[in-house]
Coordinates of C-alpha atoms in Angstrom, one line a residue:
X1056 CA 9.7 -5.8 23.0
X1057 CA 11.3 -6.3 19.7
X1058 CA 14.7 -4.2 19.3
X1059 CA 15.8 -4.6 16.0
X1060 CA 16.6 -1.5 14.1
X1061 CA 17.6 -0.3 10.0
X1062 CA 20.6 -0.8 9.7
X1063 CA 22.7 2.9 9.6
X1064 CA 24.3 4.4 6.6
X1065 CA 28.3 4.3 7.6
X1066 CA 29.6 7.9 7.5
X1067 CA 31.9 8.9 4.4
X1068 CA 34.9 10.0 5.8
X1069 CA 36.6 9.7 2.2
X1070 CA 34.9 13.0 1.0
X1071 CA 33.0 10.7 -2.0
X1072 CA 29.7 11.4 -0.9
X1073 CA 27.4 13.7 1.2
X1074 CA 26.7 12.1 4.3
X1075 CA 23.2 11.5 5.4
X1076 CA 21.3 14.1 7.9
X1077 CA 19.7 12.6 11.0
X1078 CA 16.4 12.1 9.5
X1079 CA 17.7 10.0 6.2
X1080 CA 19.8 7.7 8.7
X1081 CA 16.6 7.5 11.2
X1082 CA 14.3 6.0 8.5
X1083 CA 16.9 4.6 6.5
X1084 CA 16.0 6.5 3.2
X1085 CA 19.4 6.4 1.6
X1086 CA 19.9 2.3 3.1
X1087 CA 16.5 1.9 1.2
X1088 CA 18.1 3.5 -2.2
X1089 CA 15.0 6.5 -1.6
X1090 CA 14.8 9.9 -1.4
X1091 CA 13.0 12.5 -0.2
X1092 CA 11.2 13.5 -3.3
X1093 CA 10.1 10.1 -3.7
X1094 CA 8.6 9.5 -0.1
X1095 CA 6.5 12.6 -0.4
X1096 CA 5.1 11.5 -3.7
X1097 CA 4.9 8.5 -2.4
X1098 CA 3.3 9.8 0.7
X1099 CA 0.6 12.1 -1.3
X1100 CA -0.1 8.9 -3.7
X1101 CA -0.7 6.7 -0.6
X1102 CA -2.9 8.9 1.3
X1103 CA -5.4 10.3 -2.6
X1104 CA -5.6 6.2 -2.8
X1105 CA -7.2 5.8 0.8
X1106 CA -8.9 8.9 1.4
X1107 CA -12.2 7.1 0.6
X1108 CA -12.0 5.9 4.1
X1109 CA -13.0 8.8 5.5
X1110 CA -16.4 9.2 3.8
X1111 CA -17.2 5.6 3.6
X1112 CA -16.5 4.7 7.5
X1113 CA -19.3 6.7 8.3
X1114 CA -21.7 5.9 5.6
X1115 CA -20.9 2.2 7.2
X1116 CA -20.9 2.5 10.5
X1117 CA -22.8 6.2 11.3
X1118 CA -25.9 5.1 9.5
X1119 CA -26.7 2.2 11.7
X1120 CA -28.7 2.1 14.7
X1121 CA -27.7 -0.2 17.0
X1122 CA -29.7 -2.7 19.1
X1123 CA -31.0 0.2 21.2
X1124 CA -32.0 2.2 18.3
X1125 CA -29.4 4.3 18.9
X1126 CA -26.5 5.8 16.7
X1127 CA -22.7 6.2 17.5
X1128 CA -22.5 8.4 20.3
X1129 CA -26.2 9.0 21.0
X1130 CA -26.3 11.4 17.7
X1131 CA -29.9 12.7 16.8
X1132 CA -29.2 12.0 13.3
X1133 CA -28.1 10.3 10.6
X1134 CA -25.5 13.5 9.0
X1135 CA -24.7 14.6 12.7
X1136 CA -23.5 10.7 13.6
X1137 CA -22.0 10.8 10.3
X1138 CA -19.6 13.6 11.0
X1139 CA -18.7 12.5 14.3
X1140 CA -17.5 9.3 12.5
X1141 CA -15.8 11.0 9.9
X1142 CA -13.3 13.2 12.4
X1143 CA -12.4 10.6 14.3
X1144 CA -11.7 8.2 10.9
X1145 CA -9.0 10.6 10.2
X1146 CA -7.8 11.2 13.6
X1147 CA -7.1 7.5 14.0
X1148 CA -5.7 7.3 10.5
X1149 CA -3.4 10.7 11.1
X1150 CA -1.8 9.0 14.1
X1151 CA -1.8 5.8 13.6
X1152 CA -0.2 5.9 10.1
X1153 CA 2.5 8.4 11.5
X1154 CA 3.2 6.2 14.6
X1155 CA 4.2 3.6 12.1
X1156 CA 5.8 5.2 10.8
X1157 CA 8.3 6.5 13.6
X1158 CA 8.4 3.6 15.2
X1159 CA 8.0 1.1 12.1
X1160 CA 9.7 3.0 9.9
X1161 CA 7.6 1.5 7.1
X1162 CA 5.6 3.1 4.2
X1163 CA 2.6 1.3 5.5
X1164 CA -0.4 3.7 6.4
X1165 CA -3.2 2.9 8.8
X1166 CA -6.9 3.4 8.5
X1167 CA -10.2 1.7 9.7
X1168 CA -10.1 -1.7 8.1
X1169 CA -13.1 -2.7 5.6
X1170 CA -14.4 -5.6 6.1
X1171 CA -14.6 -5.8 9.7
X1172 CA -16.2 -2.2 9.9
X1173 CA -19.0 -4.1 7.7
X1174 CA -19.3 -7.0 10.6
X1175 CA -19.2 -4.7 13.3
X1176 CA -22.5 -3.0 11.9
X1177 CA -24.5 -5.6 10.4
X1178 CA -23.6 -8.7 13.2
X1179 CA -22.6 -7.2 15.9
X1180 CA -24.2 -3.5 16.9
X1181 CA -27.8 -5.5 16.2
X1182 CA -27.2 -7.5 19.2
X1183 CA -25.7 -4.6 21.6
X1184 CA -24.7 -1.3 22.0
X1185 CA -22.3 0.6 19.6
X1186 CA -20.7 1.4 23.0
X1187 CA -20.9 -2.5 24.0
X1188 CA -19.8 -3.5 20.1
X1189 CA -16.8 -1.0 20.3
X1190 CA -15.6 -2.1 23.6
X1191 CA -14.9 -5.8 22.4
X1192 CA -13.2 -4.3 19.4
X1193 CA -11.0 -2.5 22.0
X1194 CA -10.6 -5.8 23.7
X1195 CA -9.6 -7.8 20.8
X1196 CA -6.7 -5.8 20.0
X1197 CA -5.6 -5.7 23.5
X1198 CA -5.2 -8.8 23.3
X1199 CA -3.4 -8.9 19.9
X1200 CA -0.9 -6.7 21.3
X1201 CA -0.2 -8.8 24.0
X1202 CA 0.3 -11.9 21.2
X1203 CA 2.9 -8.9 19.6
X1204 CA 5.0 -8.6 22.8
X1205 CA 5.1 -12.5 23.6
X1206 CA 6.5 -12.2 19.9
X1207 CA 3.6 -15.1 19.0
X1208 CA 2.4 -13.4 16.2
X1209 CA 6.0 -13.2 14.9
X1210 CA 7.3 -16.4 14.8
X1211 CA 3.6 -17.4 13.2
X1212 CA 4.7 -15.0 10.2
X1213 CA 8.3 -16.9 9.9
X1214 CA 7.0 -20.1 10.2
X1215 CA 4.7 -19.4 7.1
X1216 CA 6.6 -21.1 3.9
X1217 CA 7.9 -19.0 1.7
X1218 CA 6.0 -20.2 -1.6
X1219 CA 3.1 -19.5 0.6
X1220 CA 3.9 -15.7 1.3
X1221 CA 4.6 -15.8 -2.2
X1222 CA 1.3 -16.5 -2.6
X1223 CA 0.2 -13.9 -0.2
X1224 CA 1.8 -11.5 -2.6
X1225 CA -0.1 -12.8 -5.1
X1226 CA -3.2 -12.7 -3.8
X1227 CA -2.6 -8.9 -2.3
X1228 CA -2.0 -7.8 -6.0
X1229 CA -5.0 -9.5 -7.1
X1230 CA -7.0 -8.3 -4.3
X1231 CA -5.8 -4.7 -5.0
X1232 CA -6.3 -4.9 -8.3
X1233 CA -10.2 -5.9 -7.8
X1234 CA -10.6 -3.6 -5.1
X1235 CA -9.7 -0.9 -8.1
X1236 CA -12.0 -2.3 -10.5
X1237 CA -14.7 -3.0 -8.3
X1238 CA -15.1 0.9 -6.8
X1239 CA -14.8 2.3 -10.0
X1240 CA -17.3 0.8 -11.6
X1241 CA -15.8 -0.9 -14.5
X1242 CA -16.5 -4.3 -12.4
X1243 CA -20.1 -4.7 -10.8
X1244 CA -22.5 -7.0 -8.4
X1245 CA -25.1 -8.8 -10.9
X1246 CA -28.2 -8.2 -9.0
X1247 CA -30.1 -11.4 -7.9
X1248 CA -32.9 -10.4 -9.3
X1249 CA -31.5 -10.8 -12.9
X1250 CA -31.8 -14.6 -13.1
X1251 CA -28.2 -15.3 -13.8
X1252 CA -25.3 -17.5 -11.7
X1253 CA -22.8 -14.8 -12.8
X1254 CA -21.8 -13.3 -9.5
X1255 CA -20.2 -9.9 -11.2
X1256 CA -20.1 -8.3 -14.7
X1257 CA -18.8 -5.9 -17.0
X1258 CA -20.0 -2.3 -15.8
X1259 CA -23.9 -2.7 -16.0
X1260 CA -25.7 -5.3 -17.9
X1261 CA -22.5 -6.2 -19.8
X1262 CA -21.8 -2.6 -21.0
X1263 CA -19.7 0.1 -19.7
X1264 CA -22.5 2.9 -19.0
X1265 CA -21.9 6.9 -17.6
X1266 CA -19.1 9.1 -17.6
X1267 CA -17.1 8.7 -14.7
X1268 CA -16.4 5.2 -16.4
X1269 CA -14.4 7.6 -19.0
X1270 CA -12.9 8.9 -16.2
X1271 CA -11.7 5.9 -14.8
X1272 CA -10.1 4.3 -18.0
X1273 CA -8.5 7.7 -19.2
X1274 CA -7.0 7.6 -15.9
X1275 CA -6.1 3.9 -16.2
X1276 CA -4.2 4.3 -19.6
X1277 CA -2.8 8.1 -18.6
X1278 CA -1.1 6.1 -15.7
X1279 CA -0.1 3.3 -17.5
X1280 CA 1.5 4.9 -20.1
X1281 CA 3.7 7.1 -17.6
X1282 CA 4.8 4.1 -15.0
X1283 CA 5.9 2.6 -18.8
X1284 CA 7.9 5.7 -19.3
X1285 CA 9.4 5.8 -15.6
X1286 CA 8.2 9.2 -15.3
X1287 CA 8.1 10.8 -12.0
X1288 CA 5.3 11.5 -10.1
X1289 CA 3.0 9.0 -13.0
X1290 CA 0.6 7.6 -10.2
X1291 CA -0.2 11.5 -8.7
X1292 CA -0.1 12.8 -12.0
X1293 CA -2.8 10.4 -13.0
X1294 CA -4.9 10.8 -10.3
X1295 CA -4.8 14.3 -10.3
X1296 CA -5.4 14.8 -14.0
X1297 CA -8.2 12.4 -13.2
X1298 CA -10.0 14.5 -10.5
X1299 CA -9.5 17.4 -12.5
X1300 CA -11.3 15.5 -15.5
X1301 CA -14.0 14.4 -13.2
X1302 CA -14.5 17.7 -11.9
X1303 CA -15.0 19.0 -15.6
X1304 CA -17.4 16.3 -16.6
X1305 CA -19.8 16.4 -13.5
X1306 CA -19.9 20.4 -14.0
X1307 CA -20.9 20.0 -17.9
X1308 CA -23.1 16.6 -17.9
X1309 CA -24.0 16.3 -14.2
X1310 CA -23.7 12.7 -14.1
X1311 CA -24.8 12.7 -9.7
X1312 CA -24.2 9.9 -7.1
X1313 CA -25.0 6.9 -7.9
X1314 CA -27.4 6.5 -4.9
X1315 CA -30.9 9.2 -5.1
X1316 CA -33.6 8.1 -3.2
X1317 CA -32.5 5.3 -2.1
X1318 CA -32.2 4.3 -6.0
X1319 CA -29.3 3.6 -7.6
X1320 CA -28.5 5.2 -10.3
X1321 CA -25.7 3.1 -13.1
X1322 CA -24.1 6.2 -14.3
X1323 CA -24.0 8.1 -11.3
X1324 CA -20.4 8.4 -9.1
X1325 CA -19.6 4.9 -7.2
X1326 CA -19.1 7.5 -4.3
X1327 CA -17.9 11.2 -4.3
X1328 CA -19.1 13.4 -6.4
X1329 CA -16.5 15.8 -7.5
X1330 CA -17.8 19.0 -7.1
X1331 CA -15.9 22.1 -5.4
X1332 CA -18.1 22.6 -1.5
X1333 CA -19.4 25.5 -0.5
X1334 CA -17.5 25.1 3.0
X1335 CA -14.2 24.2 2.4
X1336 CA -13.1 23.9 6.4
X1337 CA -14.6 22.1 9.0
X1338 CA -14.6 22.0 12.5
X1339 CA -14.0 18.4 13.5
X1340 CA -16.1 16.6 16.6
X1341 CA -14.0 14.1 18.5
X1342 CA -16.7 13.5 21.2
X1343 CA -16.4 9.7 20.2
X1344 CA -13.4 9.5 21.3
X1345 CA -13.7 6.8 24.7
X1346 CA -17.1 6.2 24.2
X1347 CA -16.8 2.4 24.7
X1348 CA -17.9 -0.3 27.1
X1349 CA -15.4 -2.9 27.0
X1350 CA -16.9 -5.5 29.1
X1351 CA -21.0 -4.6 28.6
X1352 CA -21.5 -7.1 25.5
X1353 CA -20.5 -9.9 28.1
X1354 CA -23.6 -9.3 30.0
X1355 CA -26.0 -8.2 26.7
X1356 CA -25.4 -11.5 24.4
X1357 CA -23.2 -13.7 26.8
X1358 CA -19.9 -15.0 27.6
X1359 CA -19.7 -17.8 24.7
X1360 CA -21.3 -15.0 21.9
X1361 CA -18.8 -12.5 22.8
X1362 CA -15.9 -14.4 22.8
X1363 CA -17.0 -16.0 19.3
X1364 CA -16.9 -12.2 18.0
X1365 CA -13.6 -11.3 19.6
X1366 CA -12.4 -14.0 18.2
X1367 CA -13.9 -13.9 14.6
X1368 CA -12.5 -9.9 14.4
X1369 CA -9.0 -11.7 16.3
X1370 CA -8.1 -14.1 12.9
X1371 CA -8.9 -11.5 10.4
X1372 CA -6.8 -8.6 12.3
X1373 CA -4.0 -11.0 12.8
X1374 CA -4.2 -12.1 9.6
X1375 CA -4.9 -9.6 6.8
X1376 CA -1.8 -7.7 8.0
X1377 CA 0.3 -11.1 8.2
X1378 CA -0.8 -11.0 4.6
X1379 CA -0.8 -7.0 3.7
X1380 CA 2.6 -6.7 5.4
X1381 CA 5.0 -9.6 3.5
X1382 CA 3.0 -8.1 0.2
X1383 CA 4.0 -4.7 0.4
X1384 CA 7.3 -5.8 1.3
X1385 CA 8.0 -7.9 -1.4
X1386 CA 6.7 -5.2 -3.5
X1387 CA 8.9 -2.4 -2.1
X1388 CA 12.1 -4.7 -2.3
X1389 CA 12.4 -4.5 1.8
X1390 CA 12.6 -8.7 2.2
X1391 CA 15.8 -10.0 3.2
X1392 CA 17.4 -13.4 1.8
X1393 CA 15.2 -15.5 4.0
X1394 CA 12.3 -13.4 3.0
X1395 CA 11.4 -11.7 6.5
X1396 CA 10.5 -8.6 6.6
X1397 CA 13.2 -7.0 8.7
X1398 CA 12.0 -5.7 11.7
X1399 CA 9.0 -6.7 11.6
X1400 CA 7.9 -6.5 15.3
X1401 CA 7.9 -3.0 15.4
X1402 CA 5.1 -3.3 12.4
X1403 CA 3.2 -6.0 14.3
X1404 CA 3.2 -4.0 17.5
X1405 CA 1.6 -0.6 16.1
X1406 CA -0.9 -2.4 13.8
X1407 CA -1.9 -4.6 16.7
X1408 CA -2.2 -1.0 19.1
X1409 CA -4.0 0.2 15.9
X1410 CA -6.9 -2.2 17.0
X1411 CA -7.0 -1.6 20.1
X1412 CA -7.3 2.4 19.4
X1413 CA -10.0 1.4 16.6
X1414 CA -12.3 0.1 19.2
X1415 CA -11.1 3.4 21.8
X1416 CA -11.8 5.8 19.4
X1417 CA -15.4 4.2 18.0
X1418 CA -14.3 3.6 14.5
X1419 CA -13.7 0.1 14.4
X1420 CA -10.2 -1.7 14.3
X1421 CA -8.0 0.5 12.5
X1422 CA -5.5 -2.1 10.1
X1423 CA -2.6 -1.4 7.6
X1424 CA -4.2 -0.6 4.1
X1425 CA -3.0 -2.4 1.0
X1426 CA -3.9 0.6 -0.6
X1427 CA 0.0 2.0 0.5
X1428 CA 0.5 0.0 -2.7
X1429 CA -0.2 3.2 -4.3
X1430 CA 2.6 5.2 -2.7
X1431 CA 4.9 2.3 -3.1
X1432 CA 4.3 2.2 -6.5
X1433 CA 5.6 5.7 -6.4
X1434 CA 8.7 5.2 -4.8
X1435 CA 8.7 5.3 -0.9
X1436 CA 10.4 2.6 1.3
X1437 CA 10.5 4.1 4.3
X1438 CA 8.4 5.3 7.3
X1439 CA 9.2 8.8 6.0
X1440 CA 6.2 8.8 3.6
X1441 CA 3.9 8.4 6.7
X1442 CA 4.6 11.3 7.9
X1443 CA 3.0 12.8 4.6
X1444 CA 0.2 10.7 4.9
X1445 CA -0.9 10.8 8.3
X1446 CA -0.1 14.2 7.9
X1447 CA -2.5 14.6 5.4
X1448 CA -5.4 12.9 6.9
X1449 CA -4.5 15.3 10.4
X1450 CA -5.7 18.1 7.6
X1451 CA -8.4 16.0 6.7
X1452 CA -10.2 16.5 9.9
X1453 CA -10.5 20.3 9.0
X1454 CA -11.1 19.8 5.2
X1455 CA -13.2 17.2 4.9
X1456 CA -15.7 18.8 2.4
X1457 CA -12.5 19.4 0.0
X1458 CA -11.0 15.6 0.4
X1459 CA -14.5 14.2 -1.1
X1460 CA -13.9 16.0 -4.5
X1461 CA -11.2 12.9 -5.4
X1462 CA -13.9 10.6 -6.7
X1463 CA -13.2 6.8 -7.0
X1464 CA -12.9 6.9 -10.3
X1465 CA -10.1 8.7 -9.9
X1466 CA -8.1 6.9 -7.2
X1467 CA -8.6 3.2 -8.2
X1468 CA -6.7 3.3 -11.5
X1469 CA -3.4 3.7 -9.3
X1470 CA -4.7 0.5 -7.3
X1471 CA -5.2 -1.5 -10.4
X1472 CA -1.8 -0.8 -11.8
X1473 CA 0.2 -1.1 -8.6
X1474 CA -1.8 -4.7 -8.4
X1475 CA -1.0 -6.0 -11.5
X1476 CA 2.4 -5.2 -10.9
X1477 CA 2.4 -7.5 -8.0
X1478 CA 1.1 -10.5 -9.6
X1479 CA 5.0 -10.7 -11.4
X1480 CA 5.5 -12.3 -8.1
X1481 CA 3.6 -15.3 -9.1
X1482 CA 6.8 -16.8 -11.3
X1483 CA 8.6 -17.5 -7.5
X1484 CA 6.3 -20.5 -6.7
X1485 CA 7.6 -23.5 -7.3
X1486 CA 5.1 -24.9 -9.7
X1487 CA 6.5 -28.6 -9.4
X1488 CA 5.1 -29.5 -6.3
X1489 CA 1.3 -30.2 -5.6
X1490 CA 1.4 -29.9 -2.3
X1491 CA 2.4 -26.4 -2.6
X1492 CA 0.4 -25.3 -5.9
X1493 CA -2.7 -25.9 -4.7
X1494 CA -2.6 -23.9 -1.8
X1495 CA -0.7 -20.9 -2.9
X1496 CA -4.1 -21.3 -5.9
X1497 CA -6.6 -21.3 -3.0
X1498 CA -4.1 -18.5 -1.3
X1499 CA -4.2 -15.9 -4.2
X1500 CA -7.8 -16.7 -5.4
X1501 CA -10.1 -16.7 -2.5
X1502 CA -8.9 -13.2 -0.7
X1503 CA -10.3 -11.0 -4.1
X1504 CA -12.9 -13.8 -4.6
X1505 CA -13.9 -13.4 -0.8
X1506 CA -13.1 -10.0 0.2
X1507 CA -10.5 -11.0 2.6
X1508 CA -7.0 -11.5 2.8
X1509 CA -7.4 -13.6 5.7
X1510 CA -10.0 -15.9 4.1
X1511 CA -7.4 -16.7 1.6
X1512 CA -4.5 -17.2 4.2
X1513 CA -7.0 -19.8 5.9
X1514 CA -7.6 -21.9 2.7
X1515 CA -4.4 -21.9 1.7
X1516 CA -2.4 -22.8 5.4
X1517 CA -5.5 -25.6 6.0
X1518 CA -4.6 -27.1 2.7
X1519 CA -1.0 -26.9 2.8
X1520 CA -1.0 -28.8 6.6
X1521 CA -3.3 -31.6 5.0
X1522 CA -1.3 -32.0 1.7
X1523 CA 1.8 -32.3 3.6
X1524 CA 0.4 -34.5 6.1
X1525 CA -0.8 -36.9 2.8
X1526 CA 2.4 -36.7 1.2
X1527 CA 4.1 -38.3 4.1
X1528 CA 5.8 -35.2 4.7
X1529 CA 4.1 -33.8 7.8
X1530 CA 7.3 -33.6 10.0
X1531 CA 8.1 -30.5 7.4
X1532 CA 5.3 -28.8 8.7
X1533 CA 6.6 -26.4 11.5
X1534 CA 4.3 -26.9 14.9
X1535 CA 2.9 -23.8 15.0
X1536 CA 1.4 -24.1 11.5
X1537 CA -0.6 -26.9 13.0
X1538 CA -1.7 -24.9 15.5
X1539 CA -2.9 -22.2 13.1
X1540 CA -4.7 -24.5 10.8
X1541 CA -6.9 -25.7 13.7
X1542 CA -7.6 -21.9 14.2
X1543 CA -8.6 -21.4 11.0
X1544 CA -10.8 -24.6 11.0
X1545 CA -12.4 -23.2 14.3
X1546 CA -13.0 -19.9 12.2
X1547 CA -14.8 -21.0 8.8
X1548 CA -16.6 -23.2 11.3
X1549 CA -17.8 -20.2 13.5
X1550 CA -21.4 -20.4 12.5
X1551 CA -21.9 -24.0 13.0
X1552 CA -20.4 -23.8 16.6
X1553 CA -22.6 -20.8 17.7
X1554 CA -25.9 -23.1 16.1
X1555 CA -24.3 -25.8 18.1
X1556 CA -23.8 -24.3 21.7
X1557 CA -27.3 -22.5 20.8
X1558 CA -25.9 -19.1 20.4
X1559 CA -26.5 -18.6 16.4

C-alpha cells in the first residue's frame, strides 16, 4: 500500500500565526495556500458542474433492455428502471467522491464515467445480461486495484515524459472545454442526413437558435468577466445567476426539452428543463445495489469475448484518470518539481476501487470527473471540497426532482472557462523537438476530437515510442513505455482481433 502523506504544517510556537486545527493539517488546506471558504465554494462549484450525471446515467443505461429483454434490475419500466439508476448514481458518487477525498485528500470528485456507460449499453448488455455486463465491470476494476497495490499503475504514470503530461493537460482543457460547448448547445452533431463532411457546427444549421442558447452565453460572459475581476465565488455566481435566468425564461417562453416524441426539437433544453417539481423529495431505491453476476458473461458470449471487454473498459479506466489526474493537478498547482503528483497512490487506489464499486453497485465504472475543473477553478486544493460534494450528491438521492432544475446551459459555461484556462499549459512543451511535438499534437487533439482522454494518451505514447525509436534515440524510452504502447496497439486493434479469432 502506498504510505506517503501531505506534508504537515509545523506548529507556530513564535505566537506569529494561528496554528492549524486538526482538520486544516489532515487535508493540508493551509500547506495548499486554501481555506475553508474556498473548498466549499469549490466544493458546491464542483458538484452544480457534474450533477448532470445523475439524470443522464439513467437515461443511458435504464432505458436499455438487455439481451434478455430485460431492464436493470428486472424493472417493469422504463421511469421505474430509471429511478433505480438514478439513486444509486448518487450513492456511488456521494461515497466515492468523499472517500477520495479522506483518503486522497484531493479535490477530485467521482461519478459514473461517460463514455464507458455508453459501451456498456450499446456493446455489451446486447450480448448478455445487465447482471452478466455489470459483473465484468466489477471484475475489471478488481483487477485495476490489484495493478494499484503492485504500484504498476504508478510507476506507468512516472514513466510518462513530462512534455507528454503536458500534453495531457492540454488535451483535458480542450476536452473540457468541448465537453462545455457541446452540452450546451452552442456546438452541435451535423446530422448525416445533411449531405455535408462537416462533422459538427455552430448551434443548428450554422445559427445559434432558442433561448437557453442566451442562457448559456450570458452565463459565459457573466463568468468571464468575474474570474477577470478575481471575484469570489465568480464560477457559482455564474451558474447560479444562470439557473435563475433559465428558470425565468422557460416560465415566460416555454422553450421544452429538446427531445418530444422522440423528435428533437433545436431550441428545446440540451437536457433539464428548469422548472420548480411538484415533489421536491424523493425516496431513493437502492435495490441495485449487488445485483451482479461477475463470472455469467464467461459462459453467455465466451472466454476470448469477455476478456476483449474487460480489457477494452481496463485501458480506458486506467487511462482517462492517468490523464484527468496530472491535469487537474497541474491546474490546481499540486505538481512537485519532477511533476508527480504527490501522493498519487492514494488517488490511484480509490479511483481503481471506484470501478470495482461501479460494476457492484450496477452503474457502470464510476471514474474521477474532469468536471472538478469547475471547483478548482474556484479555489479548492484539497480533499476538503469532497466532502461538500459527495455531500451534496448524498442529498441528491432525496432531492432528485430539485437537482434537475440546473439545466446544462447553466453548468457548462464554468467548464468552458476552466478549460481554456488550462490550455496556458501548452507554452511548457518544448516545441523544438519533432519527436515530441507531434505526439503531444495527437495527445491534446484526439481526446476532444474522440471523446476520450484515453484515445488521446494512446496516439500520443504509440507515436512518441516509434519517433524515438526513428530518431535513434530509443534507449530514452523507459521499458515500461514500450510495454504500454503495445497495449495501446492491442486496443485500437480490438475489432480486428475479435473478426480475427471469430468473435466480432
Amino acid at each position: 500500500m502506498v504510505t506517503d502523506r501531505i506534508p504537515r504544517v509545523p506548529r507556530d510556537t513564535s505566537g506569529g500565526r494561528r496554528t492549524p486545527g486538526a482538520i486544516d493539517r489532515y487535508f493540508g488546506i493551509s500547506e495548499r495556500e486554501s481555506n475553508f471558504g474556498r473548498e466549499i465554494r469549490g466544493g458546491f462549484a464542483t458538484f452544480f458542474a457534474m450533477s448532470y450525471i445523475v439524470v443522464l446515467n439513467p437515461l443511458i443505461i435504464g432505458t436499455v433492455a438487455d439481451a434478455d429483454g430485460n431492464l436493470l434490475g428486472g424493472a417493469g419500466s422504463v421511469p421505474e428502471s430509471i429511478a433505480m439508476v438514478g439513486s444509486v448514481t448518487s450513492l456511488a458518487a456521494g461515497l466515492l467522491t468523499i472517500l477520495m477525498g479522506v483518503v486522497g485528500r484531493y479535490p477530485f470528485a467521482i461519478a459514473v464515467g461517460l463514455g464507458l456507460n455508453s459501451f456498456l449499453a450499446v456493446s455489451v448488455a446486447s450480448q448478455m445480461s445487465w447482471q452478466e455486463a455489470m459483473g465484468l465491470v466489477l471484475i475489471e476494476g478488481v483487477v485495476i486495484t490489484l495493478l494499484v497495490i503492485t504500484k504498476v499503475r504508478v510507476a506507468v504514470l512516472h514513466a510518462i515524459p513530462s512534455d507528454l503530461k503536458t500534453a495531457m493537460s492540454v488535451g483535458i482543457g480542450l476536452f473540457i472545454a468541448f465537453i462545455g460547448l457541446v452540452d450546451s448547445g452552442f456546438i452541435r452533431r451535423v446530422p448525416d442526413e445533411a449531405g455535408t463532411t462537416v462533422p459538427v457546427g455552430l448551434g443548428v444549421g450554422g445559427t445559434l437558435t432558442g433561448w437557453p442558447i442566451v442562457v448559456f452565453l450570458t452565463g459565459l460572459i457573466l463568468t468571464a468577466i468575474l474570474v477577470m475581476k478575481k471575484v469570489r465565488g465568480a464560477i457559482i455566481i455564474g451558474m447560479a445567476t444562470s439557473t435563475v435566468l433559465a428558470i425565468i425564461i422557460e416560465a415566460v417562453f416555454k422553450p421544452g426539452p429538446s427531445l418530444v416524441d422522440g423528435k428533437p426539437v433545436p431550441t428545446g433544453w440540451q437536457l433539464n428543463v428548469p422548472t420548480m417539481p411538484s415533489d421536491i423529495v424523493a425516496l431513493p431505491d437502492l435495490s441495485l445495489i449487488g445485483d451482479v453476476d461477475p463470472f455469467g458473461g464467461f459462459a453467455r458470449v465466451g472466454v476470448l469475448a469477455a476478456l476483449m471487454i474487460v480489457f477494452t473498459l481496463m485501458l480506458s479506466d486506467f487511462f482517462d484518470t492517468m490523464g484527468t489526474v496530472v491535469g487537474l493537478s497541474a491546474e490546481a498547482k499540486l505538481l512537485d518539481k519532477d511533476g508527480q503528483v504527490p501522493g498519487v497512490g492514494r488517488v490511484l487506489l480509490v479511483d481503481s476501487l471506484a470501478a470495482a464499486s461501479g460494476g457492484a453497485a450496477s452503474t457502470s465504472s464510476n471514474t474521477t470527473y474532469i468536471e472538478s475543473a469547475a471547483g478548482i477553478g474556484e479555489g479548492a486544493r484539497t480533499g476538503f471540497a469532497n466532502i461538500v460534494t459527495g455531500g451534496l450528491f448524498l442529498v441528491a438521492m432525496f432531492i432528485a426532482p430539485l437537482v434537475s432544475i440546473v439545466p446544462f446551459e447553466a453548468a457548462t459555461p464554468a467548464l468552458v472557462i476552466v478549460g481554456l484556462a488550462m490550455m496556458a499549459q501548452i507554452r511548457r512543451i518544448d516545441f523544438s523537438d519533432v519527436a515530441i511535438v507531434i505526439p503531444c499534437l495527437l495527445t491534446a487533439v484526439l481526446m476532444p476530437f474522440s471523446f476520450s482522454i484515453a484515445v488521446g494518451l494512446g496516439a500520443g505514447m504509440i507515436t512518441y515510442v516509434v519517433l524515438r525509436t526513428f530518431q535513434g534515440r530509443a534507449r530514452e524510452v523507459h521499458p515500461l513505455l514500450w510495454g504500454v504502447a503495445a497495449l495501446f496497439a492491442l486496443y485500437f486493434a480490438a475489432h480486428p482481433i475479435r473478426v480475427a479469432l471469430g468473435i466480432g
